[in-house]
PDB file of C-alpha atoms in Angstrom:
ATOM      1  CA  MET A  19      -4.603   7.943 -22.067  1.00  0.00           C
ATOM      2  CA  ALA A  20      -6.808   8.113 -18.974  1.00  0.00           C
ATOM      3  CA  ARG A  21      -7.666  11.075 -16.775  1.00  0.00           C
ATOM      4  CA  ILE A  22      -6.800  10.187 -13.195  1.00  0.00           C
ATOM      5  CA  GLY A  23      -7.596  11.944  -9.947  1.00  0.00           C
ATOM      6  CA  PHE A  24      -5.085  10.774  -7.313  1.00  0.00           C
ATOM      7  CA  ILE A  25      -4.854  11.336  -3.558  1.00  0.00           C
ATOM      8  CA  GLY A  26      -1.841  10.515  -1.391  1.00  0.00           C
ATOM      9  CA  LEU A  27       1.768  11.580  -1.900  1.00  0.00           C
ATOM     10  CA  GLY A  28       3.381   9.608   0.900  1.00  0.00           C
ATOM     11  CA  ILE A  29       6.169   7.048   0.693  1.00  0.00           C
ATOM     12  CA  MET A  30       4.237   5.071  -1.923  1.00  0.00           C
ATOM     13  CA  GLY A  31       1.972   7.547  -3.697  1.00  0.00           C
ATOM     14  CA  SER A  32       4.620   9.858  -5.147  1.00  0.00           C
ATOM     15  CA  GLY A  33       6.245   7.022  -7.076  1.00  0.00           C
ATOM     16  CA  MET A  34       2.876   5.768  -8.303  1.00  0.00           C
ATOM     17  CA  VAL A  35       1.938   9.188  -9.648  1.00  0.00           C
ATOM     18  CA  ALA A  36       5.270   9.631 -11.409  1.00  0.00           C
ATOM     19  CA  ASN A  37       4.878   6.273 -13.156  1.00  0.00           C
ATOM     20  CA  LEU A  38       1.292   6.997 -14.194  1.00  0.00           C
ATOM     21  CA  VAL A  39       2.471  10.236 -15.779  1.00  0.00           C
ATOM     22  CA  LYS A  40       5.340   8.422 -17.537  1.00  0.00           C
ATOM     23  CA  ALA A  41       2.774   6.017 -18.980  1.00  0.00           C
ATOM     24  CA  GLY A  42       1.032   8.945 -20.652  1.00  0.00           C
ATOM     25  CA  HIS A  43      -1.884   9.429 -18.288  1.00  0.00           C
ATOM     26  CA  GLU A  44      -3.169  12.840 -17.248  1.00  0.00           C
ATOM     27  CA  VAL A  45      -2.918  12.902 -13.456  1.00  0.00           C
ATOM     28  CA  THR A  46      -4.318  15.529 -11.101  1.00  0.00           C
ATOM     29  CA  VAL A  47      -3.264  15.191  -7.466  1.00  0.00           C
ATOM     30  CA  TRP A  48      -4.497  16.402  -4.108  1.00  0.00           C
ATOM     31  CA  ASN A  49      -2.650  15.761  -0.855  1.00  0.00           C
ATOM     32  CA  ARG A  50      -3.450  16.724   2.700  1.00  0.00           C
ATOM     33  CA  SER A  51      -0.071  18.466   2.826  1.00  0.00           C
ATOM     34  CA  SER A  52       1.081  20.539  -0.155  1.00  0.00           C
ATOM     35  CA  THR A  53       4.811  20.230   0.616  1.00  0.00           C
ATOM     36  CA  LYS A  54       5.331  17.645  -2.138  1.00  0.00           C
ATOM     37  CA  TYR A  55       3.461  19.582  -4.820  1.00  0.00           C
ATOM     38  CA  PRO A  56       6.570  21.163  -6.418  1.00  0.00           C
ATOM     39  CA  GLU A  57       8.231  17.759  -6.763  1.00  0.00           C
ATOM     40  CA  ILE A  58       5.175  16.093  -8.279  1.00  0.00           C
ATOM     41  CA  GLN A  59       4.560  19.031 -10.617  1.00  0.00           C
ATOM     42  CA  LYS A  60       8.092  18.582 -11.964  1.00  0.00           C
ATOM     43  CA  ALA A  61       7.181  14.960 -12.675  1.00  0.00           C
ATOM     44  CA  GLY A  62       4.335  16.211 -14.891  1.00  0.00           C
ATOM     45  CA  ALA A  63       1.279  15.908 -12.653  1.00  0.00           C
ATOM     46  CA  LYS A  64      -1.221  18.683 -11.998  1.00  0.00           C
ATOM     47  CA  THR A  65      -2.229  19.663  -8.461  1.00  0.00           C
ATOM     48  CA  ALA A  66      -5.584  20.724  -7.058  1.00  0.00           C
ATOM     49  CA  ASN A  67      -6.491  23.115  -4.263  1.00  0.00           C
ATOM     50  CA  GLU A  68      -9.551  21.153  -3.156  1.00  0.00           C
ATOM     51  CA  PRO A  69      -9.905  17.349  -3.064  1.00  0.00           C
ATOM     52  CA  SER A  70     -13.176  17.373  -4.982  1.00  0.00           C
ATOM     53  CA  ASP A  71     -11.449  19.180  -7.873  1.00  0.00           C
ATOM     54  CA  ILE A  72      -9.604  16.008  -8.891  1.00  0.00           C
ATOM     55  CA  LEU A  73     -12.879  14.213  -9.568  1.00  0.00           C
ATOM     56  CA  GLU A  74     -13.900  16.528 -12.388  1.00  0.00           C
ATOM     57  CA  ASN A  75     -13.984  14.508 -15.638  1.00  0.00           C
ATOM     58  CA  ALA A  76     -11.872  11.727 -14.056  1.00  0.00           C
ATOM     59  CA  ASP A  77     -11.914   8.272 -15.621  1.00  0.00           C
ATOM     60  CA  PHE A  78     -10.264   6.845 -12.502  1.00  0.00           C
ATOM     61  CA  PHE A  79     -10.135   7.989  -8.891  1.00  0.00           C
ATOM     62  CA  MET A  80      -7.093   6.383  -7.249  1.00  0.00           C
ATOM     63  CA  TYR A  81      -5.755   6.867  -3.753  1.00  0.00           C
ATOM     64  CA  CYS A  82      -3.080   5.494  -1.468  1.00  0.00           C
ATOM     65  CA  LEU A  83      -3.606   6.698   2.096  1.00  0.00           C
ATOM     66  CA  ALA A  84      -1.691   5.907   5.264  1.00  0.00           C
ATOM     67  CA  ASP A  85      -4.308   4.052   7.273  1.00  0.00           C
ATOM     68  CA  ASP A  86      -7.973   3.498   8.013  1.00  0.00           C
ATOM     69  CA  ALA A  87      -8.239   6.811   9.857  1.00  0.00           C
ATOM     70  CA  ALA A  88      -7.040   8.676   6.776  1.00  0.00           C
ATOM     71  CA  ILE A  89      -9.504   6.783   4.570  1.00  0.00           C
ATOM     72  CA  LYS A  90     -12.332   7.704   6.917  1.00  0.00           C
ATOM     73  CA  GLU A  91     -11.222  11.351   6.997  1.00  0.00           C
ATOM     74  CA  VAL A  92     -10.863  11.776   3.252  1.00  0.00           C
ATOM     75  CA  ILE A  93     -13.048   9.136   1.593  1.00  0.00           C
ATOM     76  CA  THR A  94     -15.985   8.007   3.738  1.00  0.00           C
ATOM     77  CA  GLY A  95     -16.247  10.901   6.208  1.00  0.00           C
ATOM     78  CA  GLY A  96     -14.876  14.424   6.514  1.00  0.00           C
ATOM     79  CA  HIS A  97     -14.295  15.323   2.860  1.00  0.00           C
ATOM     80  CA  ASN A  98     -16.581  12.357   2.004  1.00  0.00           C
ATOM     81  CA  LEU A  99     -15.209  12.012  -1.496  1.00  0.00           C
ATOM     82  CA  ALA A 100     -16.768   8.573  -1.987  1.00  0.00           C
ATOM     83  CA  SER A 101     -20.198  10.194  -2.220  1.00  0.00           C
ATOM     84  CA  LYS A 102     -18.961  12.773  -4.745  1.00  0.00           C
ATOM     85  CA  VAL A 103     -17.584  10.358  -7.345  1.00  0.00           C
ATOM     86  CA  LYS A 104     -19.808  10.201 -10.407  1.00  0.00           C
ATOM     87  CA  PRO A 105     -20.915   7.008 -12.194  1.00  0.00           C
ATOM     88  CA  GLY A 106     -18.511   6.262 -15.020  1.00  0.00           C
ATOM     89  CA  THR A 107     -15.480   6.907 -12.828  1.00  0.00           C
ATOM     90  CA  ILE A 108     -13.756   3.813 -11.425  1.00  0.00           C
ATOM     91  CA  ALA A 109     -12.557   4.202  -7.827  1.00  0.00           C
ATOM     92  CA  ILE A 110      -9.442   2.251  -6.792  1.00  0.00           C
ATOM     93  CA  ASP A 111      -8.169   2.132  -3.206  1.00  0.00           C
ATOM     94  CA  LEU A 112      -4.474   1.208  -3.177  1.00  0.00           C
ATOM     95  CA  SER A 113      -4.148   1.585   0.605  1.00  0.00           C
ATOM     96  CA  THR A 114      -3.691  -1.122   3.209  1.00  0.00           C
ATOM     97  CA  MET A 115      -7.038  -1.148   4.989  1.00  0.00           C
ATOM     98  CA  ASP A 116      -9.225  -3.111   7.364  1.00  0.00           C
ATOM     99  CA  PRO A 117     -11.701  -5.220   5.352  1.00  0.00           C
ATOM    100  CA  GLU A 118     -14.497  -3.462   7.268  1.00  0.00           C
ATOM    101  CA  THR A 119     -13.218  -0.080   6.063  1.00  0.00           C
ATOM    102  CA  SER A 120     -13.102  -1.425   2.519  1.00  0.00           C
ATOM    103  CA  ALA A 121     -16.677  -2.685   2.850  1.00  0.00           C
ATOM    104  CA  ALA A 122     -17.830   0.750   4.044  1.00  0.00           C
ATOM    105  CA  GLU A 123     -16.226   2.363   0.998  1.00  0.00           C
ATOM    106  CA  ARG A 124     -17.764  -0.181  -1.330  1.00  0.00           C
ATOM    107  CA  ALA A 125     -21.248   0.373   0.117  1.00  0.00           C
ATOM    108  CA  ILE A 126     -21.089   4.111  -0.636  1.00  0.00           C
ATOM    109  CA  TYR A 127     -19.720   3.635  -4.133  1.00  0.00           C
ATOM    110  CA  GLU A 128     -22.195   0.930  -5.098  1.00  0.00           C
ATOM    111  CA  ALA A 129     -25.122   2.969  -3.734  1.00  0.00           C
ATOM    112  CA  ASN A 130     -24.098   5.717  -6.157  1.00  0.00           C
ATOM    113  CA  GLY A 131     -23.515   3.392  -9.123  1.00  0.00           C
ATOM    114  CA  VAL A 132     -19.720   3.716  -9.020  1.00  0.00           C
ATOM    115  CA  GLU A 133     -17.405   0.762  -9.750  1.00  0.00           C
ATOM    116  CA  PHE A 134     -14.828   0.114  -7.005  1.00  0.00           C
ATOM    117  CA  LEU A 135     -11.738  -2.022  -6.511  1.00  0.00           C
ATOM    118  CA  ASP A 136      -9.880  -2.672  -3.259  1.00  0.00           C
ATOM    119  CA  ALA A 137      -6.337  -2.948  -4.585  1.00  0.00           C
ATOM    120  CA  PRO A 138      -3.674  -2.775  -1.857  1.00  0.00           C
ATOM    121  CA  VAL A 139      -0.061  -3.110  -2.892  1.00  0.00           C
ATOM    122  CA  PHE A 140       2.948  -5.094  -1.742  1.00  0.00           C
ATOM    123  CA  GLY A 141       6.332  -3.401  -1.891  1.00  0.00           C
ATOM    124  CA  THR A 142       7.901  -0.297  -0.427  1.00  0.00           C
ATOM    125  CA  LYS A 143       9.374   2.960  -1.659  1.00  0.00           C
ATOM    126  CA  GLY A 144      11.841   1.342  -4.048  1.00  0.00           C
ATOM    127  CA  GLU A 145       9.189  -0.717  -5.809  1.00  0.00           C
ATOM    128  CA  ALA A 146       6.807   2.254  -5.941  1.00  0.00           C
ATOM    129  CA  ASN A 147       9.454   4.441  -7.581  1.00  0.00           C
ATOM    130  CA  ALA A 148      10.407   1.701 -10.065  1.00  0.00           C
ATOM    131  CA  GLY A 149       6.832   0.782 -10.990  1.00  0.00           C
ATOM    132  CA  GLY A 150       7.420  -2.660  -9.529  1.00  0.00           C
ATOM    133  CA  LEU A 151       4.664  -3.094  -6.943  1.00  0.00           C
ATOM    134  CA  TRP A 152       2.592  -6.252  -6.595  1.00  0.00           C
ATOM    135  CA  ILE A 153      -1.135  -5.477  -6.485  1.00  0.00           C
ATOM    136  CA  VAL A 154      -3.881  -7.723  -5.080  1.00  0.00           C
ATOM    137  CA  ILE A 155      -7.378  -6.781  -6.217  1.00  0.00           C
ATOM    138  CA  GLY A 156     -10.921  -7.448  -5.060  1.00  0.00           C
ATOM    139  CA  GLY A 157     -14.046  -6.480  -6.976  1.00  0.00           C
ATOM    140  CA  LYS A 158     -15.732  -7.295 -10.253  1.00  0.00           C
ATOM    141  CA  GLU A 159     -13.417  -8.942 -12.779  1.00  0.00           C
ATOM    142  CA  GLU A 160     -14.763  -6.735 -15.562  1.00  0.00           C
ATOM    143  CA  THR A 161     -13.834  -3.648 -13.542  1.00  0.00           C
ATOM    144  CA  TYR A 162     -10.387  -5.101 -12.874  1.00  0.00           C
ATOM    145  CA  LYS A 163      -9.795  -5.664 -16.593  1.00  0.00           C
ATOM    146  CA  LYS A 164     -10.915  -2.124 -17.437  1.00  0.00           C
ATOM    147  CA  SER A 165      -8.470  -0.811 -14.843  1.00  0.00           C
ATOM    148  CA  LEU A 166      -5.359  -2.614 -16.102  1.00  0.00           C
ATOM    149  CA  PRO A 167      -4.146   0.410 -18.136  1.00  0.00           C
ATOM    150  CA  VAL A 168      -3.699   2.349 -14.870  1.00  0.00           C
ATOM    151  CA  LEU A 169      -2.616  -0.587 -12.694  1.00  0.00           C
ATOM    152  CA  GLU A 170       0.098  -1.967 -14.953  1.00  0.00           C
ATOM    153  CA  PRO A 171       2.289   1.197 -15.029  1.00  0.00           C
ATOM    154  CA  ILE A 172       2.720   1.037 -11.245  1.00  0.00           C
ATOM    155  CA  SER A 173       3.136  -2.715 -10.861  1.00  0.00           C
ATOM    156  CA  ALA A 174       5.300  -5.699 -11.632  1.00  0.00           C
ATOM    157  CA  THR A 175       2.250  -7.964 -11.441  1.00  0.00           C
ATOM    158  CA  THR A 176      -1.459  -7.697 -10.662  1.00  0.00           C
ATOM    159  CA  HIS A 177      -3.500 -10.457  -9.044  1.00  0.00           C
ATOM    160  CA  PHE A 178      -7.294 -10.627  -9.190  1.00  0.00           C
ATOM    161  CA  MET A 179      -8.378 -12.253  -5.918  1.00  0.00           C
ATOM    162  CA  GLY A 180     -12.115 -12.401  -6.528  1.00  0.00           C
ATOM    163  CA  LYS A 181     -15.024 -10.585  -4.910  1.00  0.00           C
ATOM    164  CA  GLY A 182     -14.851  -7.207  -3.254  1.00  0.00           C
ATOM    165  CA  GLY A 183     -12.830  -7.220  -0.030  1.00  0.00           C
ATOM    166  CA  ASN A 184     -10.579 -10.083  -1.078  1.00  0.00           C
ATOM    167  CA  GLY A 185      -7.750  -7.728  -2.019  1.00  0.00           C
ATOM    168  CA  ALA A 186      -7.828  -6.167   1.455  1.00  0.00           C
ATOM    169  CA  LYS A 187      -7.847  -9.608   3.077  1.00  0.00           C
ATOM    170  CA  MET A 188      -4.947 -10.868   0.934  1.00  0.00           C
ATOM    171  CA  LYS A 189      -2.937  -7.802   1.928  1.00  0.00           C
ATOM    172  CA  LEU A 190      -3.330  -8.703   5.600  1.00  0.00           C
ATOM    173  CA  VAL A 191      -2.190 -12.268   4.883  1.00  0.00           C
ATOM    174  CA  GLY A 192       0.895 -10.934   3.115  1.00  0.00           C
ATOM    175  CA  ASN A 193       1.660  -8.402   5.825  1.00  0.00           C
ATOM    176  CA  LEU A 194       1.618 -11.146   8.450  1.00  0.00           C
ATOM    177  CA  LEU A 195       4.197 -13.063   6.409  1.00  0.00           C
ATOM    178  CA  VAL A 196       6.339  -9.949   5.960  1.00  0.00           C
ATOM    179  CA  ALA A 197       6.126  -9.016   9.647  1.00  0.00           C
ATOM    180  CA  SER A 198       7.071 -12.544  10.697  1.00  0.00           C
ATOM    181  CA  GLN A 199      10.116 -12.515   8.414  1.00  0.00           C
ATOM    182  CA  LEU A 200      11.275  -9.124   9.683  1.00  0.00           C
ATOM    183  CA  VAL A 201      11.063 -10.372  13.257  1.00  0.00           C
ATOM    184  CA  SER A 202      12.820 -13.659  12.480  1.00  0.00           C
ATOM    185  CA  ILE A 203      15.728 -12.120  10.534  1.00  0.00           C
ATOM    186  CA  GLY A 204      16.281  -9.638  13.343  1.00  0.00           C
ATOM    187  CA  GLU A 205      16.227 -12.375  15.982  1.00  0.00           C
ATOM    188  CA  GLY A 206      18.395 -14.637  13.826  1.00  0.00           C
ATOM    189  CA  LEU A 207      21.096 -12.010  13.281  1.00  0.00           C
ATOM    190  CA  THR A 208      21.056 -11.147  16.975  1.00  0.00           C
ATOM    191  CA  LEU A 209      21.590 -14.798  17.862  1.00  0.00           C
ATOM    192  CA  ALA A 210      24.339 -15.130  15.256  1.00  0.00           C
ATOM    193  CA  LYS A 211      26.151 -12.053  16.585  1.00  0.00           C
ATOM    194  CA  SER A 212      25.882 -13.315  20.172  1.00  0.00           C
ATOM    195  CA  ALA A 213      27.326 -16.634  19.033  1.00  0.00           C
ATOM    196  CA  GLY A 214      30.332 -14.878  17.479  1.00  0.00           C
ATOM    197  CA  LEU A 215      29.473 -15.693  13.872  1.00  0.00           C
ATOM    198  CA  ASP A 216      30.511 -13.534  10.925  1.00  0.00           C
ATOM    199  CA  LEU A 217      27.209 -11.942   9.924  1.00  0.00           C
ATOM    200  CA  ARG A 218      28.194 -11.670   6.263  1.00  0.00           C
ATOM    201  CA  LYS A 219      28.836 -15.399   6.151  1.00  0.00           C
ATOM    202  CA  VAL A 220      25.526 -15.932   7.926  1.00  0.00           C
ATOM    203  CA  LEU A 221      23.757 -14.003   5.157  1.00  0.00           C
ATOM    204  CA  GLU A 222      25.525 -16.088   2.514  1.00  0.00           C
ATOM    205  CA  VAL A 223      23.843 -19.157   3.964  1.00  0.00           C
ATOM    206  CA  VAL A 224      20.522 -17.355   4.467  1.00  0.00           C
ATOM    207  CA  GLY A 225      20.605 -16.311   0.804  1.00  0.00           C
ATOM    208  CA  ILE A 226      20.893 -19.843  -0.628  1.00  0.00           C
ATOM    209  CA  ALA A 227      19.371 -22.275   1.877  1.00  0.00           C
ATOM    210  CA  ASP A 228      15.826 -23.589   1.648  1.00  0.00           C
ATOM    211  CA  PHE A 229      14.580 -20.845   4.012  1.00  0.00           C
ATOM    212  CA  LYS A 230      15.836 -17.995   1.811  1.00  0.00           C
ATOM    213  CA  THR A 231      13.570 -15.011   1.086  1.00  0.00           C
ATOM    214  CA  PRO A 232      14.164 -11.607  -0.550  1.00  0.00           C
ATOM    215  CA  ILE A 233      13.284  -9.971   2.774  1.00  0.00           C
ATOM    216  CA  TYR A 234      15.935 -11.937   4.645  1.00  0.00           C
ATOM    217  CA  SER A 235      18.576 -10.995   2.079  1.00  0.00           C
ATOM    218  CA  GLY A 236      17.595  -7.360   1.621  1.00  0.00           C
ATOM    219  CA  VAL A 237      16.762  -6.406   5.182  1.00  0.00           C
ATOM    220  CA  GLY A 238      19.596  -8.511   6.561  1.00  0.00           C
ATOM    221  CA  ALA A 239      22.155  -6.746   4.363  1.00  0.00           C
ATOM    222  CA  GLY A 240      20.734  -3.374   5.370  1.00  0.00           C
ATOM    223  CA  ALA A 241      20.930  -4.237   9.066  1.00  0.00           C
ATOM    224  CA  ILE A 242      24.550  -5.325   8.782  1.00  0.00           C
ATOM    225  CA  ALA A 243      25.390  -2.092   6.942  1.00  0.00           C
ATOM    226  CA  GLY A 244      23.596  -0.020   9.566  1.00  0.00           C
ATOM    227  CA  ASP A 245      21.016   1.203   7.022  1.00  0.00           C
ATOM    228  CA  TYR A 246      17.776   1.789   8.891  1.00  0.00           C
ATOM    229  CA  GLU A 247      16.098   4.163   6.447  1.00  0.00           C
ATOM    230  CA  VAL A 248      12.322   3.957   6.823  1.00  0.00           C
ATOM    231  CA  HIS A 249      10.652   2.270   3.856  1.00  0.00           C
ATOM    232  CA  PHE A 250       7.457   1.367   5.692  1.00  0.00           C
ATOM    233  CA  PRO A 251       6.624   2.867   9.113  1.00  0.00           C
ATOM    234  CA  LEU A 252       6.430   0.450  12.030  1.00  0.00           C
ATOM    235  CA  LYS A 253       3.145   2.009  13.161  1.00  0.00           C
ATOM    236  CA  LEU A 254       1.479   1.137   9.862  1.00  0.00           C
ATOM    237  CA  MET A 255       2.735  -2.440  10.043  1.00  0.00           C
ATOM    238  CA  LEU A 256       1.315  -2.713  13.560  1.00  0.00           C
ATOM    239  CA  ASP A 257      -2.005  -1.298  12.348  1.00  0.00           C
ATOM    240  CA  ALA A 258      -2.114  -3.938   9.622  1.00  0.00           C
ATOM    241  CA  GLU A 259      -1.296  -6.719  12.078  1.00  0.00           C
ATOM    242  CA  ASN A 260      -4.007  -5.526  14.453  1.00  0.00           C
ATOM    243  CA  ASN A 261      -6.458  -5.693  11.535  1.00  0.00           C
ATOM    244  CA  ALA A 262      -5.329  -9.248  10.842  1.00  0.00           C
ATOM    245  CA  LEU A 263      -5.659 -10.069  14.536  1.00  0.00           C
ATOM    246  CA  ALA A 264      -9.365  -9.361  14.261  1.00  0.00           C
ATOM    247  CA  ILE A 265      -9.573 -12.193  11.705  1.00  0.00           C
ATOM    248  CA  ASN A 266      -7.211 -14.699  13.279  1.00  0.00           C
ATOM    249  CA  GLU A 267      -5.375 -14.584  16.611  1.00  0.00           C
ATOM    250  CA  ILE A 268      -2.557 -16.880  15.501  1.00  0.00           C
ATOM    251  CA  GLN A 269      -0.159 -13.986  14.929  1.00  0.00           C
ATOM    252  CA  CYS A 270      -0.528 -12.532  18.455  1.00  0.00           C
ATOM    253  CA  LEU A 271       3.196 -13.045  19.196  1.00  0.00           C
ATOM    254  CA  VAL A 272       4.173 -11.005  16.126  1.00  0.00           C
ATOM    255  CA  VAL A 273       1.785  -8.226  17.172  1.00  0.00           C
ATOM    256  CA  HIS A 274       3.230  -8.231  20.704  1.00  0.00           C
ATOM    257  CA  ILE A 275       6.783  -7.861  19.384  1.00  0.00           C
ATOM    258  CA  TYR A 276       5.799  -4.936  17.175  1.00  0.00           C
ATOM    259  CA  GLN A 277       3.945  -3.284  20.061  1.00  0.00           C
ATOM    260  CA  CYS A 278       7.071  -3.556  22.211  1.00  0.00           C
ATOM    261  CA  ASP A 279       9.285  -2.128  19.445  1.00  0.00           C
ATOM    262  CA  LEU A 280       6.929   0.794  18.939  1.00  0.00           C
ATOM    263  CA  ALA A 281       6.830   1.496  22.691  1.00  0.00           C
ATOM    264  CA  LEU A 282      10.630   1.539  22.713  1.00  0.00           C
ATOM    265  CA  GLY A 283      10.672   4.118  19.936  1.00  0.00           C
ATOM    266  CA  VAL A 284      12.151   1.781  17.310  1.00  0.00           C
TER     267      VAL A 284
END
């Protein structure tokens, strides 16, 4: 059993915490809003009044925050928790972040003798609740191996990508692929509807042909059923694509489409 301090009870974090508790870990949580505390307490986690309280005697400091601004507010500036973590505690950032933000975190941790992993996750609310996320990790391999007891309960698979920052970069690669598929299935279904095709029959083909993907099948079925429940906010996807744009401008069309959707209030 490990003692874990955890920050972030958003769409992803609540499921992660519940699965860490189920795995037998002792988890103490702080969140910028306390509205989810009763729910997470029922799951077996403890809650803290101050963010620094979760670091006391923690073996691992894990967090899943919404964006780079939140990381800067809580971790590297504002509360500045990165500078308060003690050597012996392993810090793990599960957020989707700009590689530059990840590098800033790493610099603070390493200056204080703290081991750090950038470990963003693929998946949405369903995978988080089921402990079925896919995690891509950058950092020292020894640190990664020591962290497996707290990574495995929240994941289907973990993937060590190499040096620090590589997890953050791999996440941006994956998000570009996801964003492109979401755009293409939406455009494809729109074309099919305009052409008078039966959308259910269209999805039958999409589900078996050589261009099939789980996103096409899952999101396509949801669109046909009129299920537009938010599993990952559009704003966060756009943030991730803008981060990727700083590395490679090839996905500028995808970014433009997401900017238009956001402006339209989608």
